[in-house]
Amino acid sequence: METLVHEIRQEWQEHILPFWLGLKDETHGGFYGEVDADLHIHKQADKGGIATSRLLWSFSAAARVTGERAYADAARHAFTFLQNHLLDPLHGGMYWMVDYTGQPVDTCKHVYAQAFAIYALAEYARATDDPNALPLAMELFHLVEQKGYDSALQAYGEQYDHSWNAQPNELLSENGVTAHITMNTHIHVLEAYTQLLRAQPNEEVRTALKNVLDILYHRVYDASARQLGVFFDREWHSLLDLTSYGHDIEASWLMEDAMNVLDYHPSEYVNMVVDIASAVAERAIQPDGSLINEREEERIDTSRIWWVQAEAMVGFYNAFQRTQDERFLQIVQNLWTYTRQYIIDPRAGGEWFWSVQADGKPDAREIAGPWKCPYHNSRFCIEMLERMDKQ
Protein backbone atom coordinates (compact mmCIF):
# COMPACT_ATOMS: atom_id res chain seq x y z
CA MET A 1 0.00 0.00 0.00
CA GLU A 2 2.86 2.41 0.76
CA THR A 3 4.22 1.94 -2.76
CA LEU A 4 0.80 2.69 -4.24
CA VAL A 5 0.48 5.85 -2.15
CA HIS A 6 3.94 7.03 -3.20
CA GLU A 7 3.35 6.37 -6.88
CA ILE A 8 -0.02 8.12 -6.94
CA ARG A 9 1.27 11.17 -5.07
CA GLN A 10 4.25 11.37 -7.40
CA GLU A 11 2.05 11.14 -10.50
CA TRP A 12 -0.24 13.87 -9.24
CA GLN A 13 2.32 16.36 -7.98
CA GLU A 14 5.16 15.75 -10.43
CA HIS A 15 3.28 14.99 -13.65
CA ILE A 16 -0.42 15.91 -13.76
CA LEU A 17 -0.41 19.25 -11.95
CA PRO A 18 2.76 20.63 -13.62
CA PHE A 19 1.30 19.86 -17.07
CA TRP A 20 -1.82 21.89 -16.41
CA LEU A 21 0.04 24.71 -14.66
CA GLY A 22 2.02 25.04 -17.87
CA LEU A 23 -1.17 25.87 -19.79
CA LYS A 24 -1.96 29.07 -17.89
CA ASP A 25 -2.79 31.87 -20.33
CA GLU A 26 -1.19 34.95 -18.83
CA THR A 27 -2.34 37.17 -21.70
CA HIS A 28 -6.06 36.50 -22.02
CA GLY A 29 -6.81 34.66 -18.79
CA GLY A 30 -7.84 31.13 -18.05
CA PHE A 31 -5.94 28.21 -19.55
CA TYR A 32 -5.15 27.39 -23.16
CA GLY A 33 -8.01 25.52 -24.77
CA GLU A 34 -6.25 22.69 -26.57
CA VAL A 35 -3.13 20.53 -26.62
CA ASP A 36 -3.28 18.13 -29.54
CA ALA A 37 -2.08 14.55 -29.72
CA ASP A 38 1.36 15.76 -30.86
CA LEU A 39 1.59 17.98 -27.76
CA HIS A 40 1.24 21.23 -29.71
CA ILE A 41 -0.45 23.96 -27.66
CA HIS A 42 -3.20 25.74 -29.59
CA LYS A 43 -3.18 29.14 -27.90
CA GLN A 44 -6.13 30.45 -29.92
CA ALA A 45 -8.41 27.47 -29.28
CA ASP A 46 -11.79 28.11 -27.68
CA LYS A 47 -12.06 27.75 -23.92
CA GLY A 48 -14.90 25.65 -22.56
CA GLY A 49 -17.09 26.36 -19.58
CA ILE A 50 -16.77 22.77 -18.40
CA ALA A 51 -12.99 22.79 -18.82
CA THR A 52 -12.66 26.07 -16.91
CA SER A 53 -14.77 24.72 -14.05
CA ARG A 54 -12.79 21.49 -13.93
CA LEU A 55 -9.51 23.40 -13.85
CA LEU A 56 -10.87 25.59 -11.07
CA TRP A 57 -11.89 22.51 -9.10
CA SER A 58 -8.56 20.75 -9.69
CA PHE A 59 -6.36 23.60 -8.54
CA SER A 60 -8.65 24.47 -5.64
CA ALA A 61 -8.55 20.88 -4.42
CA ALA A 62 -4.77 20.77 -4.86
CA ALA A 63 -4.43 23.98 -2.83
CA ARG A 64 -6.69 22.62 -0.08
CA VAL A 65 -4.85 19.30 0.17
CA THR A 66 -1.26 20.51 -0.15
CA GLY A 67 -1.38 24.12 1.03
CA GLU A 68 0.83 25.09 -1.93
CA ARG A 69 0.50 28.72 -2.97
CA ALA A 70 1.08 27.96 -6.67
CA TYR A 71 -2.11 25.92 -6.79
CA ALA A 72 -4.11 28.57 -4.94
CA ASP A 73 -2.83 31.17 -7.42
CA ALA A 74 -3.86 28.94 -10.34
CA ALA A 75 -7.30 28.47 -8.79
CA ARG A 76 -7.74 32.24 -8.46
CA HIS A 77 -6.63 32.62 -12.07
CA ALA A 78 -9.30 30.13 -13.19
CA PHE A 79 -11.95 31.74 -10.97
CA THR A 80 -11.26 35.20 -12.39
CA PHE A 81 -11.71 33.94 -15.95
CA LEU A 82 -14.88 32.07 -15.06
CA GLN A 83 -16.36 35.05 -13.25
CA ASN A 84 -15.42 37.62 -15.90
CA HIS A 85 -16.07 35.68 -19.11
CA LEU A 86 -18.18 32.55 -18.66
CA LEU A 87 -21.08 33.85 -16.60
CA ASP A 88 -24.01 35.44 -18.42
CA PRO A 89 -24.55 38.85 -16.76
CA LEU A 90 -28.06 39.19 -18.20
CA HIS A 91 -29.78 35.81 -17.94
CA GLY A 92 -27.48 34.07 -15.49
CA GLY A 93 -25.68 30.77 -15.80
CA MET A 94 -22.56 29.45 -17.46
CA TYR A 95 -21.96 29.71 -21.19
CA TRP A 96 -20.93 26.54 -22.98
CA MET A 97 -17.93 28.05 -24.81
CA VAL A 98 -15.94 31.27 -25.20
CA ASP A 99 -13.08 32.08 -27.55
CA TYR A 100 -9.48 32.37 -26.45
CA THR A 101 -9.97 36.02 -25.47
CA GLY A 102 -13.06 35.23 -23.40
CA GLN A 103 -15.76 36.37 -25.85
CA PRO A 104 -18.84 34.07 -25.98
CA VAL A 105 -19.03 31.78 -29.00
CA ASP A 106 -21.73 29.36 -27.73
CA THR A 107 -24.13 30.93 -25.25
CA CYS A 108 -26.30 27.89 -24.65
CA LYS A 109 -26.83 26.80 -21.06
CA HIS A 110 -26.60 23.15 -20.07
CA VAL A 111 -27.50 21.91 -16.61
CA TYR A 112 -24.41 19.68 -16.74
CA ALA A 113 -22.18 22.74 -17.19
CA GLN A 114 -23.94 24.62 -14.39
CA ALA A 115 -23.36 21.63 -12.12
CA PHE A 116 -19.63 21.69 -12.77
CA ALA A 117 -19.47 25.39 -11.99
CA ILE A 118 -21.25 24.79 -8.67
CA TYR A 119 -18.89 21.89 -7.92
CA ALA A 120 -15.81 24.00 -8.67
CA LEU A 121 -16.98 27.08 -6.78
CA ALA A 122 -17.80 25.01 -3.70
CA GLU A 123 -14.29 23.53 -3.71
CA TYR A 124 -12.77 26.96 -4.33
CA ALA A 125 -14.65 28.22 -1.28
CA ARG A 126 -13.23 25.35 0.78
CA ALA A 127 -9.70 26.11 -0.37
CA THR A 128 -9.63 29.90 -0.16
CA ASP A 129 -11.14 32.80 1.73
CA ASP A 130 -12.65 34.36 -1.40
CA PRO A 131 -16.01 35.78 -0.22
CA ASN A 132 -17.51 35.63 -3.72
CA ALA A 133 -17.28 31.86 -4.21
CA LEU A 134 -20.18 30.51 -2.15
CA PRO A 135 -22.68 33.26 -3.05
CA LEU A 136 -21.99 32.58 -6.72
CA ALA A 137 -22.34 28.82 -6.19
CA MET A 138 -25.69 29.39 -4.44
CA GLU A 139 -26.83 31.70 -7.24
CA LEU A 140 -26.19 28.94 -9.77
CA PHE A 141 -27.83 26.37 -7.49
CA HIS A 142 -31.02 28.44 -7.35
CA LEU A 143 -30.90 28.96 -11.11
CA VAL A 144 -30.65 25.20 -11.75
CA GLU A 145 -33.50 24.51 -9.34
CA GLN A 146 -35.72 27.21 -10.86
CA LYS A 147 -34.92 26.78 -14.55
CA GLY A 148 -33.51 23.29 -14.85
CA TYR A 149 -35.65 21.09 -12.61
CA ASP A 150 -39.07 19.75 -13.62
CA SER A 151 -40.88 18.72 -10.46
CA ALA A 152 -43.69 17.04 -12.41
CA LEU A 153 -41.22 14.78 -14.22
CA GLN A 154 -38.92 14.50 -11.22
CA ALA A 155 -36.03 15.18 -13.58
CA TYR A 156 -33.37 17.74 -14.30
CA GLY A 157 -33.48 19.13 -17.80
CA GLU A 158 -30.55 19.27 -20.16
CA GLN A 159 -29.97 21.95 -22.78
CA TYR A 160 -31.31 25.52 -22.91
CA ASP A 161 -30.63 28.60 -24.99
CA HIS A 162 -29.03 31.74 -23.57
CA SER A 163 -32.32 32.89 -22.01
CA TRP A 164 -33.21 29.47 -20.60
CA ASN A 165 -35.65 28.22 -23.20
CA ALA A 166 -35.46 24.43 -23.52
CA GLN A 167 -33.63 23.10 -26.57
CA PRO A 168 -33.01 19.59 -27.98
CA ASN A 169 -30.22 17.98 -25.98
CA GLU A 170 -27.55 17.79 -28.67
CA LEU A 171 -24.59 18.34 -26.35
CA LEU A 172 -25.06 15.35 -24.03
CA SER A 173 -26.78 12.88 -26.35
CA GLU A 174 -24.82 10.12 -28.09
CA ASN A 175 -25.27 6.70 -29.69
CA GLY A 176 -27.74 8.02 -32.25
CA VAL A 177 -30.42 9.25 -29.86
CA THR A 178 -31.48 12.66 -28.54
CA ALA A 179 -32.27 12.24 -24.87
CA HIS A 180 -34.67 14.41 -22.90
CA ILE A 181 -33.15 13.10 -19.65
CA THR A 182 -29.66 11.70 -19.05
CA MET A 183 -28.03 9.78 -16.26
CA ASN A 184 -24.84 11.79 -16.79
CA THR A 185 -26.41 15.14 -15.93
CA HIS A 186 -28.08 13.69 -12.84
CA ILE A 187 -24.92 12.16 -11.38
CA HIS A 188 -23.06 15.46 -11.82
CA VAL A 189 -25.86 17.48 -10.25
CA LEU A 190 -25.56 15.01 -7.36
CA GLU A 191 -21.79 15.57 -7.25
CA ALA A 192 -22.20 19.36 -7.31
CA TYR A 193 -24.80 19.48 -4.56
CA THR A 194 -22.75 17.08 -2.42
CA GLN A 195 -19.78 19.43 -2.60
CA LEU A 196 -21.93 22.50 -2.01
CA LEU A 197 -23.44 20.96 1.11
CA ARG A 198 -19.96 19.94 2.27
CA ALA A 199 -18.75 23.52 1.85
CA GLN A 200 -21.68 25.07 3.72
CA PRO A 201 -24.53 23.31 5.53
CA ASN A 202 -27.83 24.46 4.04
CA GLU A 203 -31.25 22.82 4.36
CA GLU A 204 -32.33 23.86 0.87
CA VAL A 205 -29.27 22.21 -0.65
CA ARG A 206 -29.70 19.18 1.61
CA THR A 207 -33.28 18.69 0.42
CA ALA A 208 -32.27 19.02 -3.23
CA LEU A 209 -29.34 16.62 -2.83
CA LYS A 210 -31.51 13.96 -1.20
CA ASN A 211 -34.00 14.41 -4.03
CA VAL A 212 -31.32 13.79 -6.70
CA LEU A 213 -30.15 10.69 -4.84
CA ASP A 214 -33.71 9.42 -4.68
CA ILE A 215 -34.18 10.08 -8.41
CA LEU A 216 -31.06 8.09 -9.20
CA TYR A 217 -32.26 5.13 -7.16
CA HIS A 218 -35.93 5.13 -8.19
CA ARG A 219 -35.69 6.34 -11.80
CA VAL A 220 -32.21 5.67 -13.16
CA TYR A 221 -31.05 2.52 -11.38
CA ASP A 222 -32.18 -0.87 -12.68
CA ALA A 223 -31.86 -3.14 -9.64
CA SER A 224 -32.49 -6.34 -11.60
CA ALA A 225 -29.61 -5.56 -13.99
CA ARG A 226 -27.44 -3.89 -11.30
CA GLN A 227 -26.73 -0.93 -13.58
CA LEU A 228 -27.84 2.59 -14.40
CA GLY A 229 -29.85 3.56 -17.44
CA VAL A 230 -28.19 6.16 -19.64
CA PHE A 231 -30.65 7.95 -21.94
CA PHE A 232 -34.38 8.49 -21.34
CA ASP A 233 -37.35 10.15 -23.02
CA ARG A 234 -39.51 12.66 -21.17
CA GLU A 235 -41.57 9.85 -19.61
CA TRP A 236 -38.46 8.18 -18.21
CA HIS A 237 -38.53 5.36 -20.78
CA SER A 238 -35.03 4.10 -21.55
CA LEU A 239 -34.03 4.87 -25.13
CA LEU A 240 -31.26 2.29 -25.53
CA ASP A 241 -30.02 -1.02 -24.19
CA LEU A 242 -26.78 0.65 -23.13
CA THR A 243 -24.40 0.19 -20.22
CA SER A 244 -21.71 2.77 -19.55
CA TYR A 245 -19.24 0.95 -17.32
CA GLY A 246 -17.26 4.09 -16.51
CA HIS A 247 -20.31 6.08 -15.51
CA ASP A 248 -21.67 3.19 -13.45
CA ILE A 249 -18.55 2.78 -11.34
CA GLU A 250 -18.15 6.56 -11.03
CA ALA A 251 -21.77 6.97 -9.95
CA SER A 252 -21.40 4.22 -7.34
CA TRP A 253 -18.86 6.16 -5.32
CA LEU A 254 -20.48 9.56 -5.96
CA MET A 255 -23.73 8.19 -4.52
CA GLU A 256 -21.87 6.84 -1.49
CA ASP A 257 -20.24 10.25 -1.05
CA ALA A 258 -23.64 11.94 -1.15
CA MET A 259 -24.98 9.50 1.44
CA ASN A 260 -22.02 10.24 3.70
CA VAL A 261 -22.50 14.01 3.50
CA LEU A 262 -26.23 13.60 4.10
CA ASP A 263 -25.65 11.02 6.85
CA TYR A 264 -28.36 9.01 5.14
CA HIS A 265 -27.74 5.31 4.43
CA PRO A 266 -30.85 3.34 3.47
CA SER A 267 -29.92 -0.32 3.08
CA GLU A 268 -31.25 -0.45 -0.49
CA TYR A 269 -29.02 2.47 -1.47
CA VAL A 270 -25.97 0.87 0.13
CA ASN A 271 -26.78 -2.37 -1.72
CA MET A 272 -27.02 -0.39 -4.95
CA VAL A 273 -23.48 0.98 -4.51
CA VAL A 274 -22.00 -2.46 -3.92
CA ASP A 275 -24.10 -4.22 -6.56
CA ILE A 276 -23.08 -1.73 -9.27
CA ALA A 277 -19.39 -2.19 -8.42
CA SER A 278 -19.77 -5.97 -8.43
CA ALA A 279 -21.57 -5.94 -11.78
CA VAL A 280 -18.94 -3.74 -13.43
CA ALA A 281 -16.18 -5.96 -12.04
CA GLU A 282 -17.85 -9.07 -13.43
CA ARG A 283 -18.72 -7.68 -16.85
CA ALA A 284 -16.09 -5.18 -17.87
CA ILE A 285 -12.74 -5.72 -16.14
CA GLN A 286 -10.32 -7.22 -18.66
CA PRO A 287 -7.52 -9.78 -18.16
CA ASP A 288 -4.95 -6.98 -18.62
CA GLY A 289 -6.44 -5.17 -15.60
CA SER A 290 -8.20 -2.39 -17.53
CA LEU A 291 -11.86 -1.37 -17.68
CA ILE A 292 -13.53 -1.15 -21.08
CA ASN A 293 -15.91 1.64 -22.04
CA GLU A 294 -19.45 0.46 -22.75
CA ARG A 295 -21.90 -2.09 -24.13
CA GLU A 296 -24.70 -1.19 -26.54
CA GLU A 297 -26.88 -4.26 -27.14
CA GLU A 298 -24.39 -6.83 -28.47
CA ARG A 299 -21.70 -4.30 -29.43
CA ILE A 300 -18.83 -3.91 -26.98
CA ASP A 301 -16.64 -0.82 -27.04
CA THR A 302 -13.29 -2.08 -25.75
CA SER A 303 -11.60 1.35 -25.67
CA ARG A 304 -9.65 1.98 -22.49
CA ILE A 305 -10.51 5.62 -21.79
CA TRP A 306 -8.47 7.77 -19.40
CA TRP A 307 -11.33 8.93 -17.19
CA VAL A 308 -12.87 5.46 -17.00
CA GLN A 309 -9.69 4.01 -15.48
CA ALA A 310 -9.39 6.94 -13.06
CA GLU A 311 -12.97 6.76 -11.80
CA ALA A 312 -12.84 2.97 -11.64
CA MET A 313 -9.94 3.03 -9.22
CA VAL A 314 -11.89 5.29 -6.85
CA GLY A 315 -15.11 3.34 -7.32
CA PHE A 316 -13.57 -0.05 -6.64
CA TYR A 317 -11.56 1.27 -3.69
CA ASN A 318 -14.82 2.66 -2.30
CA ALA A 319 -16.38 -0.79 -2.73
CA PHE A 320 -13.41 -2.29 -0.89
CA GLN A 321 -13.87 0.18 1.97
CA ARG A 322 -17.57 -0.64 2.12
CA THR A 323 -17.18 -4.46 2.00
CA GLN A 324 -13.55 -5.23 2.90
CA ASP A 325 -13.64 -7.63 -0.05
CA GLU A 326 -10.00 -8.00 -1.15
CA ARG A 327 -11.18 -8.67 -4.71
CA PHE A 328 -11.94 -4.97 -5.13
CA LEU A 329 -8.53 -3.96 -3.79
CA GLN A 330 -6.82 -6.27 -6.28
CA ILE A 331 -8.83 -4.70 -9.11
CA VAL A 332 -7.58 -1.26 -8.03
CA GLN A 333 -3.98 -2.42 -8.00
CA ASN A 334 -4.36 -4.00 -11.45
CA LEU A 335 -6.00 -0.87 -12.85
CA TRP A 336 -3.13 1.26 -11.56
CA THR A 337 -0.56 -1.07 -13.10
CA TYR A 338 -2.40 -0.85 -16.43
CA THR A 339 -2.76 2.93 -16.19
CA ARG A 340 0.92 3.45 -15.49
CA GLN A 341 1.91 1.22 -18.41
CA TYR A 342 -0.55 2.38 -21.08
CA ILE A 343 -2.65 5.44 -20.14
CA ILE A 344 -0.02 7.78 -18.69
CA ASP A 345 1.80 9.51 -21.54
CA PRO A 346 5.56 8.90 -21.14
CA ARG A 347 6.57 11.69 -23.54
CA ALA A 348 8.23 14.79 -22.17
CA GLY A 349 5.48 17.39 -21.85
CA GLY A 350 2.69 14.82 -21.97
CA GLU A 351 -0.06 13.98 -19.51
CA TRP A 352 -2.56 11.06 -19.93
CA PHE A 353 -3.70 9.77 -23.30
CA TRP A 354 -7.41 10.14 -24.04
CA SER A 355 -7.67 6.40 -24.62
CA VAL A 356 -5.84 3.37 -25.89
CA GLN A 357 -7.08 0.40 -27.86
CA ALA A 358 -6.96 -3.23 -26.83
CA ASP A 359 -3.43 -3.56 -28.24
CA GLY A 360 -2.21 -0.67 -26.07
CA LYS A 361 -1.91 1.80 -28.96
CA PRO A 362 -2.97 5.36 -28.02
CA ASP A 363 -5.57 7.11 -30.14
CA ALA A 364 -5.02 10.50 -31.78
CA ARG A 365 -7.38 12.57 -29.65
CA GLU A 366 -6.33 15.72 -27.84
CA ILE A 367 -4.41 15.68 -24.57
CA ALA A 368 -6.21 18.81 -23.38
CA GLY A 369 -9.50 20.21 -24.65
CA PRO A 370 -13.11 21.07 -23.83
CA TRP A 371 -13.62 17.69 -22.12
CA LYS A 372 -10.05 16.55 -21.41
CA CYS A 373 -9.04 18.23 -18.17
CA PRO A 374 -7.25 17.33 -14.90
CA TYR A 375 -10.51 16.74 -13.02
CA HIS A 376 -10.80 12.95 -13.33
CA ASN A 377 -7.18 12.00 -12.78
CA SER A 378 -6.48 14.70 -10.18
CA ARG A 379 -9.56 13.62 -8.28
CA PHE A 380 -8.52 9.99 -8.48
CA CYS A 381 -5.18 10.92 -6.90
CA ILE A 382 -6.76 13.03 -4.15
CA GLU A 383 -9.49 10.52 -3.33
CA MET A 384 -7.05 7.63 -3.17
CA LEU A 385 -4.49 9.49 -1.07
CA GLU A 386 -7.09 10.70 1.41
CA ARG A 387 -8.84 7.33 1.61
CA MET A 388 -5.65 5.29 1.98
CA ASP A 389 -4.33 7.71 4.58
CA LYS A 390 -7.39 6.88 6.71
CA GLN A 391 -7.02 3.11 6.40
XYZ file of C-alpha atoms in Angstrom:
391
model
C 0.000 0.000 0.000
C 2.859 2.408 0.759
C 4.218 1.945 -2.763
C 0.796 2.689 -4.241
C 0.477 5.854 -2.150
C 3.936 7.028 -3.197
C 3.347 6.367 -6.879
C -0.025 8.117 -6.936
C 1.266 11.167 -5.072
C 4.249 11.372 -7.400
C 2.052 11.140 -10.501
C -0.242 13.869 -9.237
C 2.317 16.356 -7.984
C 5.155 15.745 -10.428
C 3.280 14.992 -13.645
C -0.423 15.912 -13.762
C -0.408 19.254 -11.953
C 2.765 20.632 -13.624
C 1.304 19.856 -17.068
C -1.823 21.895 -16.405
C 0.036 24.710 -14.657
C 2.017 25.038 -17.874
C -1.166 25.869 -19.793
C -1.959 29.069 -17.890
C -2.789 31.867 -20.333
C -1.186 34.948 -18.829
C -2.336 37.170 -21.705
C -6.058 36.495 -22.023
C -6.811 34.656 -18.789
C -7.839 31.130 -18.053
C -5.940 28.215 -19.551
C -5.153 27.392 -23.156
C -8.014 25.519 -24.766
C -6.249 22.694 -26.573
C -3.132 20.529 -26.617
C -3.283 18.134 -29.543
C -2.079 14.548 -29.723
C 1.360 15.756 -30.859
C 1.590 17.982 -27.755
C 1.242 21.226 -29.710
C -0.454 23.956 -27.659
C -3.204 25.744 -29.587
C -3.184 29.140 -27.898
C -6.130 30.450 -29.919
C -8.411 27.470 -29.283
C -11.792 28.113 -27.679
C -12.062 27.750 -23.917
C -14.902 25.646 -22.563
C -17.093 26.357 -19.584
C -16.766 22.766 -18.402
C -12.991 22.793 -18.825
C -12.664 26.073 -16.910
C -14.773 24.719 -14.047
C -12.793 21.493 -13.925
C -9.509 23.404 -13.849
C -10.868 25.594 -11.066
C -11.894 22.508 -9.100
C -8.564 20.748 -9.694
C -6.358 23.596 -8.541
C -8.655 24.473 -5.642
C -8.553 20.883 -4.417
C -4.765 20.769 -4.859
C -4.432 23.975 -2.834
C -6.690 22.619 -0.083
C -4.854 19.298 0.174
C -1.258 20.514 -0.154
C -1.382 24.120 1.028
C 0.834 25.085 -1.927
C 0.496 28.716 -2.969
C 1.082 27.960 -6.666
C -2.112 25.918 -6.787
C -4.114 28.571 -4.943
C -2.829 31.170 -7.424
C -3.856 28.944 -10.340
C -7.300 28.472 -8.793
C -7.736 32.241 -8.456
C -6.634 32.619 -12.073
C -9.305 30.130 -13.195
C -11.949 31.737 -10.972
C -11.260 35.195 -12.389
C -11.712 33.938 -15.951
C -14.881 32.069 -15.056
C -16.359 35.051 -13.248
C -15.419 37.625 -15.900
C -16.066 35.685 -19.109
C -18.184 32.553 -18.656
C -21.083 33.855 -16.601
C -24.007 35.438 -18.416
C -24.547 38.854 -16.761
C -28.058 39.195 -18.204
C -29.779 35.806 -17.938
C -27.477 34.066 -15.488
C -25.678 30.774 -15.804
C -22.556 29.455 -17.463
C -21.955 29.711 -21.189
C -20.929 26.544 -22.980
C -17.933 28.053 -24.805
C -15.938 31.267 -25.204
C -13.085 32.078 -27.550
C -9.477 32.369 -26.453
C -9.970 36.020 -25.468
C -13.059 35.233 -23.398
C -15.764 36.366 -25.847
C -18.836 34.072 -25.979
C -19.032 31.778 -28.997
C -21.731 29.359 -27.735
C -24.127 30.932 -25.251
C -26.305 27.891 -24.650
C -26.830 26.802 -21.060
C -26.598 23.153 -20.072
C -27.501 21.907 -16.608
C -24.409 19.679 -16.738
C -22.178 22.741 -17.189
C -23.944 24.625 -14.387
C -23.358 21.632 -12.119
C -19.633 21.689 -12.766
C -19.473 25.392 -11.992
C -21.245 24.786 -8.669
C -18.893 21.889 -7.920
C -15.812 24.000 -8.668
C -16.982 27.078 -6.781
C -17.798 25.013 -3.695
C -14.291 23.529 -3.712
C -12.772 26.962 -4.334
C -14.649 28.215 -1.276
C -13.235 25.347 0.784
C -9.702 26.110 -0.369
C -9.630 29.901 -0.163
C -11.141 32.799 1.729
C -12.654 34.361 -1.395
C -16.009 35.775 -0.216
C -17.511 35.630 -3.720
C -17.282 31.864 -4.214
C -20.176 30.509 -2.150
C -22.679 33.263 -3.046
C -21.986 32.579 -6.718
C -22.345 28.823 -6.190
C -25.686 29.392 -4.440
C -26.834 31.704 -7.240
C -26.186 28.943 -9.768
C -27.833 26.373 -7.487
C -31.020 28.443 -7.352
C -30.897 28.956 -11.106
C -30.655 25.201 -11.746
C -33.499 24.507 -9.339
C -35.716 27.213 -10.858
C -34.916 26.777 -14.551
C -33.506 23.292 -14.852
C -35.651 21.092 -12.612
C -39.071 19.749 -13.625
C -40.878 18.723 -10.456
C -43.687 17.041 -12.412
C -41.225 14.782 -14.217
C -38.920 14.499 -11.216
C -36.031 15.176 -13.575
C -33.370 17.740 -14.300
C -33.476 19.134 -17.802
C -30.551 19.267 -20.157
C -29.969 21.949 -22.779
C -31.313 25.525 -22.912
C -30.631 28.603 -24.993
C -29.027 31.737 -23.574
C -32.321 32.894 -22.013
C -33.206 29.469 -20.598
C -35.652 28.219 -23.202
C -35.459 24.433 -23.518
C -33.632 23.102 -26.572
C -33.009 19.588 -27.984
C -30.220 17.978 -25.981
C -27.552 17.791 -28.671
C -24.594 18.341 -26.353
C -25.063 15.348 -24.027
C -26.779 12.876 -26.351
C -24.815 10.123 -28.086
C -25.272 6.703 -29.693
C -27.742 8.025 -32.253
C -30.419 9.255 -29.857
C -31.479 12.659 -28.535
C -32.266 12.237 -24.868
C -34.665 14.415 -22.897
C -33.153 13.101 -19.650
C -29.657 11.701 -19.050
C -28.033 9.783 -16.262
C -24.840 11.793 -16.791
C -26.410 15.135 -15.929
C -28.078 13.688 -12.839
C -24.917 12.161 -11.375
C -23.062 15.459 -11.816
C -25.863 17.482 -10.254
C -25.557 15.009 -7.358
C -21.792 15.568 -7.253
C -22.199 19.361 -7.307
C -24.800 19.478 -4.555
C -22.749 17.077 -2.422
C -19.782 19.431 -2.605
C -21.931 22.497 -2.009
C -23.437 20.959 1.114
C -19.964 19.944 2.267
C -18.749 23.519 1.850
C -21.678 25.067 3.718
C -24.533 23.312 5.529
C -27.833 24.456 4.037
C -31.248 22.823 4.362
C -32.330 23.865 0.873
C -29.269 22.208 -0.651
C -29.697 19.181 1.609
C -33.279 18.689 0.417
C -32.266 19.022 -3.234
C -29.342 16.624 -2.828
C -31.512 13.961 -1.204
C -33.998 14.409 -4.035
C -31.318 13.790 -6.698
C -30.146 10.694 -4.839
C -33.713 9.419 -4.677
C -34.178 10.081 -8.414
C -31.059 8.091 -9.201
C -32.263 5.132 -7.158
C -35.925 5.133 -8.193
C -35.690 6.339 -11.801
C -32.208 5.668 -13.158
C -31.053 2.515 -11.378
C -32.181 -0.874 -12.677
C -31.864 -3.140 -9.638
C -32.495 -6.342 -11.598
C -29.608 -5.556 -13.990
C -27.440 -3.893 -11.303
C -26.725 -0.926 -13.580
C -27.837 2.590 -14.400
C -29.853 3.556 -17.437
C -28.186 6.158 -19.639
C -30.648 7.949 -21.942
C -34.379 8.490 -21.343
C -37.350 10.148 -23.022
C -39.509 12.663 -21.169
C -41.575 9.845 -19.614
C -38.457 8.175 -18.212
C -38.528 5.358 -20.779
C -35.034 4.095 -21.552
C -34.026 4.873 -25.125
C -31.259 2.294 -25.533
C -30.023 -1.017 -24.193
C -26.783 0.647 -23.132
C -24.401 0.186 -20.218
C -21.708 2.772 -19.554
C -19.244 0.954 -17.324
C -17.264 4.090 -16.513
C -20.313 6.084 -15.506
C -21.672 3.188 -13.448
C -18.550 2.784 -11.340
C -18.149 6.563 -11.030
C -21.766 6.966 -9.950
C -21.399 4.216 -7.344
C -18.859 6.163 -5.318
C -20.485 9.556 -5.962
C -23.733 8.187 -4.517
C -21.873 6.839 -1.492
C -20.237 10.249 -1.045
C -23.639 11.937 -1.152
C -24.977 9.500 1.438
C -22.019 10.240 3.702
C -22.504 14.009 3.497
C -26.234 13.601 4.096
C -25.647 11.020 6.851
C -28.365 9.011 5.136
C -27.744 5.314 4.432
C -30.848 3.342 3.474
C -29.924 -0.321 3.080
C -31.248 -0.454 -0.485
C -29.021 2.469 -1.470
C -25.965 0.869 0.125
C -26.782 -2.373 -1.715
C -27.019 -0.385 -4.951
C -23.485 0.983 -4.510
C -21.997 -2.463 -3.917
C -24.100 -4.216 -6.559
C -23.076 -1.732 -9.266
C -19.391 -2.193 -8.419
C -19.770 -5.971 -8.434
C -21.573 -5.943 -11.782
C -18.937 -3.739 -13.429
C -16.181 -5.963 -12.041
C -17.847 -9.069 -13.429
C -18.725 -7.682 -16.846
C -16.087 -5.181 -17.874
C -12.739 -5.723 -16.135
C -10.318 -7.223 -18.659
C -7.520 -9.785 -18.158
C -4.955 -6.983 -18.623
C -6.442 -5.173 -15.604
C -8.195 -2.393 -17.532
C -11.856 -1.369 -17.679
C -13.529 -1.154 -21.084
C -15.909 1.642 -22.042
C -19.455 0.463 -22.747
C -21.897 -2.090 -24.129
C -24.699 -1.191 -26.542
C -26.881 -4.258 -27.135
C -24.392 -6.831 -28.469
C -21.702 -4.300 -29.426
C -18.827 -3.912 -26.980
C -16.641 -0.816 -27.036
C -13.292 -2.075 -25.754
C -11.597 1.351 -25.669
C -9.645 1.983 -22.493
C -10.506 5.619 -21.789
C -8.474 7.771 -19.400
C -11.329 8.927 -17.189
C -12.869 5.456 -17.000
C -9.689 4.014 -15.482
C -9.386 6.939 -13.058
C -12.967 6.764 -11.795
C -12.843 2.969 -11.643
C -9.939 3.032 -9.224
C -11.894 5.294 -6.852
C -15.109 3.335 -7.320
C -13.565 -0.046 -6.636
C -11.563 1.268 -3.690
C -14.816 2.659 -2.301
C -16.380 -0.792 -2.728
C -13.405 -2.289 -0.890
C -13.868 0.176 1.971
C -17.569 -0.636 2.121
C -17.184 -4.457 2.002
C -13.551 -5.228 2.901
C -13.635 -7.628 -0.054
C -9.998 -8.001 -1.152
C -11.176 -8.669 -4.707
C -11.938 -4.974 -5.126
C -8.530 -3.962 -3.792
C -6.819 -6.270 -6.285
C -8.833 -4.701 -9.107
C -7.582 -1.259 -8.034
C -3.978 -2.419 -8.003
C -4.357 -3.996 -11.452
C -5.996 -0.869 -12.846
C -3.135 1.260 -11.556
C -0.564 -1.065 -13.098
C -2.399 -0.848 -16.427
C -2.759 2.932 -16.193
C 0.922 3.445 -15.495
C 1.910 1.222 -18.410
C -0.546 2.383 -21.078
C -2.648 5.441 -20.139
C -0.017 7.782 -18.689
C 1.802 9.513 -21.535
C 5.564 8.898 -21.142
C 6.570 11.688 -23.539
C 8.231 14.792 -22.172
C 5.484 17.388 -21.851
C 2.691 14.818 -21.974
C -0.065 13.977 -19.505
C -2.561 11.058 -19.925
C -3.704 9.774 -23.299
C -7.411 10.137 -24.041
C -7.667 6.400 -24.618
C -5.838 3.365 -25.894
C -7.079 0.405 -27.858
C -6.962 -3.232 -26.829
C -3.432 -3.565 -28.237
C -2.210 -0.668 -26.075
C -1.905 1.803 -28.960
C -2.965 5.361 -28.018
C -5.568 7.113 -30.142
C -5.017 10.499 -31.783
C -7.381 12.570 -29.655
C -6.330 15.716 -27.840
C -4.409 15.682 -24.575
C -6.214 18.815 -23.380
C -9.497 20.206 -24.647
C -13.113 21.074 -23.826
C -13.615 17.685 -22.116
C -10.046 16.550 -21.415
C -9.043 18.231 -18.171
C -7.254 17.326 -14.896
C -10.511 16.735 -13.023
C -10.796 12.945 -13.326
C -7.184 11.999 -12.781
C -6.481 14.703 -10.181
C -9.563 13.622 -8.280
C -8.522 9.988 -8.476
C -5.183 10.923 -6.900
C -6.759 13.033 -4.149
C -9.486 10.519 -3.330
C -7.049 7.631 -3.172
C -4.490 9.491 -1.072
C -7.089 10.700 1.410
C -8.839 7.332 1.606
C -5.654 5.293 1.980
C -4.334 7.709 4.577
C -7.389 6.884 6.713
C -7.020 3.112 6.400
